[in-house]
JSON list of C-alpha atoms in Angstrom, two decimals:
[
{"chain": "A", "resi": 1, "resn": "SER", "atom": "CA", "xyz": [-0.03, 0.00, 0.02]},
{"chain": "A", "resi": 2, "resn": "PHE", "atom": "CA", "xyz": [1.20, 3.43, -0.83]},
{"chain": "A", "resi": 3, "resn": "ASN", "atom": "CA", "xyz": [-0.96, 5.22, 1.81]},
{"chain": "A", "resi": 4, "resn": "ILE", "atom": "CA", "xyz": [2.27, 6.45, 3.65]},
{"chain": "A", "resi": 5, "resn": "VAL", "atom": "CA", "xyz": [3.50, 7.92, 0.40]},
{"chain": "A", "resi": 6, "resn": "ALA", "atom": "CA", "xyz": [0.23, 9.91, 0.08]},
{"chain": "A", "resi": 7, "resn": "LYS", "atom": "CA", "xyz": [0.84, 11.30, 3.53]},
{"chain": "A", "resi": 8, "resn": "PHE", "atom": "CA", "xyz": [4.10, 12.72, 2.43]},
{"chain": "A", "resi": 9, "resn": "LEU", "atom": "CA", "xyz": [2.83, 14.10, -0.83]},
{"chain": "A", "resi": 10, "resn": "GLY", "atom": "CA", "xyz": [-0.19, 15.96, 0.48]},
{"chain": "A", "resi": 11, "resn": "LEU", "atom": "CA", "xyz": [-2.97, 17.27, -1.85]},
{"chain": "A", "resi": 12, "resn": "ASN", "atom": "CA", "xyz": [-0.88, 18.71, -4.68]},
{"chain": "A", "resi": 13, "resn": "MET", "atom": "CA", "xyz": [0.96, 16.78, -7.36]},
{"chain": "A", "resi": 14, "resn": "ALA", "atom": "CA", "xyz": [4.58, 16.24, -6.52]},
{"chain": "A", "resi": 15, "resn": "ASP", "atom": "CA", "xyz": [7.81, 14.99, -7.85]},
{"chain": "A", "resi": 16, "resn": "VAL", "atom": "CA", "xyz": [9.48, 11.95, -6.25]},
{"chain": "A", "resi": 17, "resn": "LEU", "atom": "CA", "xyz": [13.06, 10.57, -6.47]},
{"chain": "A", "resi": 18, "resn": "VAL", "atom": "CA", "xyz": [13.34, 6.69, -6.48]},
{"chain": "A", "resi": 19, "resn": "VAL", "atom": "CA", "xyz": [16.89, 5.57, -5.51]},
{"chain": "A", "resi": 20, "resn": "GLY", "atom": "CA", "xyz": [18.07, 2.40, -7.11]},
{"chain": "A", "resi": 21, "resn": "GLY", "atom": "CA", "xyz": [18.47, 0.72, -10.48]},
{"chain": "A", "resi": 22, "resn": "GLY", "atom": "CA", "xyz": [16.92, -2.75, -10.25]},
{"chain": "A", "resi": 23, "resn": "GLY", "atom": "CA", "xyz": [13.63, -4.26, -11.23]},
{"chain": "A", "resi": 24, "resn": "ARG", "atom": "CA", "xyz": [12.16, -3.60, -7.79]},
{"chain": "A", "resi": 25, "resn": "GLU", "atom": "CA", "xyz": [12.80, -0.01, -8.11]},
{"chain": "A", "resi": 26, "resn": "HIS", "atom": "CA", "xyz": [11.46, 0.18, -11.55]},
{"chain": "A", "resi": 27, "resn": "ALA", "atom": "CA", "xyz": [8.20, -1.41, -10.33]},
{"chain": "A", "resi": 28, "resn": "ILE", "atom": "CA", "xyz": [8.07, 1.11, -7.40]},
{"chain": "A", "resi": 29, "resn": "ALA", "atom": "CA", "xyz": [8.73, 3.93, -9.78]},
{"chain": "A", "resi": 30, "resn": "VAL", "atom": "CA", "xyz": [5.96, 2.88, -12.04]},
{"chain": "A", "resi": 31, "resn": "LYS", "atom": "CA", "xyz": [3.47, 2.59, -9.25]},
{"chain": "A", "resi": 32, "resn": "LEU", "atom": "CA", "xyz": [4.42, 5.85, -7.78]},
{"chain": "A", "resi": 33, "resn": "ARG", "atom": "CA", "xyz": [4.24, 7.58, -11.33]},
{"chain": "A", "resi": 34, "resn": "ASP", "atom": "CA", "xyz": [0.75, 6.09, -11.77]},
{"chain": "A", "resi": 35, "resn": "SER", "atom": "CA", "xyz": [-0.45, 7.78, -8.54]},
{"chain": "A", "resi": 36, "resn": "PRO", "atom": "CA", "xyz": [-2.72, 10.91, -9.20]},
{"chain": "A", "resi": 37, "resn": "LYS", "atom": "CA", "xyz": [-0.58, 12.59, -6.55]},
{"chain": "A", "resi": 38, "resn": "VAL", "atom": "CA", "xyz": [2.63, 12.24, -8.47]},
{"chain": "A", "resi": 39, "resn": "LYS", "atom": "CA", "xyz": [3.69, 14.51, -11.38]},
{"chain": "A", "resi": 40, "resn": "HIS", "atom": "CA", "xyz": [7.15, 13.08, -12.22]},
{"chain": "A", "resi": 41, "resn": "VAL", "atom": "CA", "xyz": [9.47, 10.46, -11.01]},
{"chain": "A", "resi": 42, "resn": "PHE", "atom": "CA", "xyz": [13.23, 10.86, -11.09]},
{"chain": "A", "resi": 43, "resn": "CYS", "atom": "CA", "xyz": [15.26, 7.62, -10.85]},
{"chain": "A", "resi": 44, "resn": "ALA", "atom": "CA", "xyz": [18.85, 7.49, -9.57]},
{"chain": "A", "resi": 45, "resn": "PRO", "atom": "CA", "xyz": [20.43, 5.88, -11.28]},
{"chain": "A", "resi": 46, "resn": "GLY", "atom": "CA", "xyz": [17.44, 4.06, -12.82]},
{"chain": "A", "resi": 47, "resn": "ASN", "atom": "CA", "xyz": [17.79, 1.50, -15.61]},
{"chain": "A", "resi": 48, "resn": "GLY", "atom": "CA", "xyz": [16.81, 0.91, -19.31]},
{"chain": "A", "resi": 49, "resn": "GLY", "atom": "CA", "xyz": [13.33, 0.25, -18.40]},
{"chain": "A", "resi": 50, "resn": "THR", "atom": "CA", "xyz": [12.88, 3.48, -16.31]},
{"chain": "A", "resi": 51, "resn": "MET", "atom": "CA", "xyz": [14.55, 5.45, -19.15]},
{"chain": "A", "resi": 52, "resn": "ALA", "atom": "CA", "xyz": [11.79, 4.32, -21.52]},
{"chain": "A", "resi": 53, "resn": "GLU", "atom": "CA", "xyz": [8.85, 5.22, -19.15]},
{"chain": "A", "resi": 54, "resn": "GLU", "atom": "CA", "xyz": [6.75, 8.34, -19.55]},
{"chain": "A", "resi": 55, "resn": "ASN", "atom": "CA", "xyz": [7.02, 11.02, -16.85]},
{"chain": "A", "resi": 56, "resn": "MET", "atom": "CA", "xyz": [10.13, 9.35, -15.53]},
{"chain": "A", "resi": 57, "resn": "THR", "atom": "CA", "xyz": [13.74, 10.52, -15.86]},
{"chain": "A", "resi": 58, "resn": "ASN", "atom": "CA", "xyz": [16.92, 8.71, -15.01]},
{"chain": "A", "resi": 59, "resn": "LEU", "atom": "CA", "xyz": [19.59, 10.76, -13.28]},
{"chain": "A", "resi": 60, "resn": "THR", "atom": "CA", "xyz": [23.30, 10.25, -13.52]},
{"chain": "A", "resi": 61, "resn": "VAL", "atom": "CA", "xyz": [23.67, 9.83, -9.82]},
{"chain": "A", "resi": 62, "resn": "SER", "atom": "CA", "xyz": [24.90, 6.62, -8.21]},
{"chain": "A", "resi": 63, "resn": "ASP", "atom": "CA", "xyz": [22.74, 5.15, -5.57]},
{"chain": "A", "resi": 64, "resn": "GLY", "atom": "CA", "xyz": [25.88, 5.19, -3.26]},
{"chain": "A", "resi": 65, "resn": "ASP", "atom": "CA", "xyz": [26.38, 8.91, -3.63]},
{"chain": "A", "resi": 66, "resn": "VAL", "atom": "CA", "xyz": [24.64, 10.28, -0.64]},
{"chain": "A", "resi": 67, "resn": "GLU", "atom": "CA", "xyz": [25.69, 13.99, -1.25]},
{"chain": "A", "resi": 68, "resn": "GLY", "atom": "CA", "xyz": [24.75, 13.61, -4.97]},
{"chain": "A", "resi": 69, "resn": "LEU", "atom": "CA", "xyz": [21.33, 12.16, -4.13]},
{"chain": "A", "resi": 70, "resn": "VAL", "atom": "CA", "xyz": [20.56, 14.93, -1.68]},
{"chain": "A", "resi": 71, "resn": "LYS", "atom": "CA", "xyz": [21.69, 17.54, -4.18]},
{"chain": "A", "resi": 72, "resn": "ALA", "atom": "CA", "xyz": [19.45, 15.83, -6.88]},
{"chain": "A", "resi": 73, "resn": "ALA", "atom": "CA", "xyz": [16.47, 15.85, -4.42]},
{"chain": "A", "resi": 74, "resn": "GLN", "atom": "CA", "xyz": [17.05, 19.60, -3.83]},
{"chain": "A", "resi": 75, "resn": "ASP", "atom": "CA", "xyz": [17.68, 20.56, -7.44]},
{"chain": "A", "resi": 76, "resn": "HIS", "atom": "CA", "xyz": [14.51, 18.86, -8.71]},
{"chain": "A", "resi": 77, "resn": "LYS", "atom": "CA", "xyz": [12.52, 19.93, -5.61]},
{"chain": "A", "resi": 78, "resn": "VAL", "atom": "CA", "xyz": [11.17, 16.48, -4.99]},
{"chain": "A", "resi": 79, "resn": "SER", "atom": "CA", "xyz": [8.60, 16.00, -2.15]},
{"chain": "A", "resi": 80, "resn": "LEU", "atom": "CA", "xyz": [9.83, 12.44, -1.28]},
{"chain": "A", "resi": 81, "resn": "VAL", "atom": "CA", "xyz": [12.91, 10.27, -1.66]},
{"chain": "A", "resi": 82, "resn": "PHE", "atom": "CA", "xyz": [11.99, 6.63, -1.87]},
{"chain": "A", "resi": 83, "resn": "VAL", "atom": "CA", "xyz": [15.02, 4.34, -1.28]},
{"chain": "A", "resi": 84, "resn": "GLY", "atom": "CA", "xyz": [14.99, 0.72, -2.67]},
{"chain": "A", "resi": 85, "resn": "PRO", "atom": "CA", "xyz": [18.51, -0.67, -1.82]},
{"chain": "A", "resi": 86, "resn": "GLU", "atom": "CA", "xyz": [19.76, -0.83, 1.79]},
{"chain": "A", "resi": 87, "resn": "ALA", "atom": "CA", "xyz": [23.28, 0.45, 1.11]},
{"chain": "A", "resi": 88, "resn": "PRO", "atom": "CA", "xyz": [22.22, 4.09, 0.70]},
{"chain": "A", "resi": 89, "resn": "LEU", "atom": "CA", "xyz": [20.26, 3.94, 3.92]},
{"chain": "A", "resi": 90, "resn": "CYS", "atom": "CA", "xyz": [23.22, 2.39, 5.72]},
{"chain": "A", "resi": 91, "resn": "ALA", "atom": "CA", "xyz": [25.41, 5.17, 4.32]},
{"chain": "A", "resi": 92, "resn": "GLY", "atom": "CA", "xyz": [23.19, 7.78, 5.88]},
{"chain": "A", "resi": 93, "resn": "LEU", "atom": "CA", "xyz": [20.81, 8.95, 3.09]},
{"chain": "A", "resi": 94, "resn": "ALA", "atom": "CA", "xyz": [17.75, 9.22, 5.25]},
{"chain": "A", "resi": 95, "resn": "ASP", "atom": "CA", "xyz": [19.54, 11.31, 7.79]},
{"chain": "A", "resi": 96, "resn": "ALA", "atom": "CA", "xyz": [21.09, 13.50, 5.03]},
{"chain": "A", "resi": 97, "resn": "CYS", "atom": "CA", "xyz": [17.64, 14.02, 3.56]},
{"chain": "A", "resi": 98, "resn": "ALA", "atom": "CA", "xyz": [16.07, 14.86, 6.92]},
{"chain": "A", "resi": 99, "resn": "ALA", "atom": "CA", "xyz": [18.83, 17.49, 7.50]},
{"chain": "A", "resi": 100, "resn": "VAL", "atom": "CA", "xyz": [17.60, 19.41, 4.50]},
{"chain": "A", "resi": 101, "resn": "GLY", "atom": "CA", "xyz": [13.84, 18.80, 5.14]},
{"chain": "A", "resi": 102, "resn": "VAL", "atom": "CA", "xyz": [13.21, 16.18, 2.45]},
{"chain": "A", "resi": 103, "resn": "PRO", "atom": "CA", "xyz": [11.18, 13.14, 3.52]},
{"chain": "A", "resi": 104, "resn": "CYS", "atom": "CA", "xyz": [12.99, 9.77, 2.80]},
{"chain": "A", "resi": 105, "resn": "PHE", "atom": "CA", "xyz": [11.12, 6.43, 2.89]}
]
């Protein structure tokens, strides 16, 4: 269920950053993109499948680059960072996002 995502996105359409490049992250990105609350999904780094999707953009940021991911979230003014792999979380991505006021799930 994506009810928790709806809590972060509020009433307006929003942009979301999905971190990761596997099939699981592709599926998550598609489900988020299909939400009426989501305007655009950025994927870092994404994959060939996410590159071909409408309203989805791959970013040239590694899922291990915490500073780069936070900068991408800020540059693209995303309302939520959704992290698939564990490694970015272990590297402190959620804390780094919280420090700049971007919700991370």
